[in-house]
Amino acid sequence: MSQHSFRPGSTLLGVVILILLTAPAAAATPSQTELRATLFGAADQALNDANDTRASLLAPTSYSEGAEAYRRAESTLASGGGIETIQRNLSRAYEHFTEAAA
């Protein structure tokens, strides 16, 4: 018999230890979906309001400026960019969409 024999339970113990070591890190970090929902909530509502009033047709300049800022925020989030940059772009998007819907 070789020195490295398989012991039932040793693999299971290793998996349990791995899960216990990595679970707190995963639980402490919000998912990108949760982060997006938190950051984009107001801008999403302003976009919906602008769409409801057909702002893309009635106020195309404000709407397109809002859409561009919104896309920059999405791109920055997807590439792991800074929260401040995302928030700045979302603030601009919100302002333009709100103006377009008025």
C-alpha positions as CSV (number, residue, x, y, z in Angstrom):
1,M,0.0,0.0,0.0
2,S,1.3,3.5,-0.8
3,Q,2.0,6.1,1.8
4,H,-0.7,8.4,0.3
5,S,-3.9,6.5,0.8
6,F,-7.3,8.1,0.4
7,R,-9.2,8.6,3.6
8,P,-12.9,9.1,3.2
9,G,-13.9,12.4,4.9
10,S,-10.6,14.1,4.4
11,T,-11.8,15.5,1.1
12,L,-15.1,16.5,2.6
13,L,-13.3,18.2,5.5
14,G,-11.2,20.1,2.9
15,V,-14.2,21.3,1.0
16,V,-15.9,22.4,4.3
17,I,-12.8,24.3,5.3
18,L,-12.6,26.0,1.9
19,I,-16.3,27.0,2.0
20,L,-15.9,28.4,5.6
21,L,-12.8,30.4,4.6
22,T,-14.3,31.9,1.4
23,A,-17.9,32.5,2.6
24,P,-17.3,35.6,4.7
25,A,-15.6,37.4,1.8
26,A,-18.4,36.6,-0.6
27,A,-21.0,37.6,1.9
28,A,-19.4,41.0,2.6
29,T,-19.0,41.9,-1.0
30,P,-22.3,43.0,-2.7
31,S,-22.9,41.5,-6.1
32,Q,-22.6,43.7,-9.1
33,T,-26.4,43.3,-9.5
34,E,-27.1,44.7,-6.0
35,L,-24.5,47.4,-6.6
36,R,-26.1,48.4,-9.9
37,A,-29.6,48.5,-8.3
38,T,-28.4,50.7,-5.6
39,L,-26.5,53.1,-7.8
40,F,-28.8,53.2,-10.8
41,G,-32.2,53.4,-9.0
42,A,-32.9,57.1,-9.4
43,A,-31.5,57.3,-12.9
44,D,-33.5,54.2,-13.9
45,Q,-36.7,55.9,-12.6
46,A,-35.9,59.1,-14.4
47,L,-35.3,57.1,-17.6
48,N,-38.6,55.3,-17.2
49,D,-40.3,58.7,-16.7
50,A,-38.7,60.1,-19.8
51,N,-39.7,57.1,-21.8
52,D,-43.3,57.3,-20.5
53,T,-43.5,60.9,-21.8
54,R,-41.8,60.1,-25.1
55,A,-39.0,62.5,-24.3
56,S,-36.8,60.9,-26.9
57,L,-39.1,62.5,-29.5
58,L,-40.2,65.6,-27.7
59,A,-36.8,66.6,-26.1
60,P,-34.2,64.7,-28.1
61,T,-31.2,66.7,-27.1
62,S,-31.7,66.4,-23.3
63,Y,-32.7,62.7,-23.7
64,S,-29.7,61.8,-25.8
65,E,-27.3,63.6,-23.3
66,G,-29.0,61.6,-20.5
67,A,-28.6,58.4,-22.5
68,E,-24.9,59.1,-23.1
69,A,-24.2,59.8,-19.4
70,Y,-26.2,56.6,-18.5
71,R,-24.1,54.5,-21.0
72,R,-20.9,55.9,-19.5
73,A,-22.0,54.9,-16.1
74,E,-22.9,51.4,-17.3
75,S,-19.5,51.1,-19.0
76,T,-17.6,52.3,-16.0
77,L,-19.4,49.8,-13.7
78,A,-18.8,47.0,-16.2
79,S,-15.1,47.8,-16.3
80,G,-14.8,48.0,-12.5
81,G,-14.3,51.8,-12.5
82,G,-14.7,54.1,-9.6
83,I,-17.9,54.6,-7.8
84,E,-17.5,58.4,-7.9
85,T,-17.3,58.4,-11.7
86,I,-20.4,56.2,-11.9
87,Q,-22.3,58.5,-9.5
88,R,-21.3,61.6,-11.4
89,N,-22.5,60.1,-14.7
90,L,-25.7,58.9,-13.2
91,S,-26.3,62.3,-11.7
92,R,-25.9,63.9,-15.1
93,A,-28.2,61.2,-16.6
94,Y,-30.8,61.9,-14.0
95,E,-30.7,65.6,-14.6
96,H,-31.0,65.3,-18.4
97,F,-33.8,62.7,-18.2
98,T,-35.7,64.7,-15.7
99,E,-35.4,67.8,-17.9
100,A,-36.4,65.8,-21.0
101,A,-39.5,64.5,-19.2
102,A,-40.7,67.9,-18.0
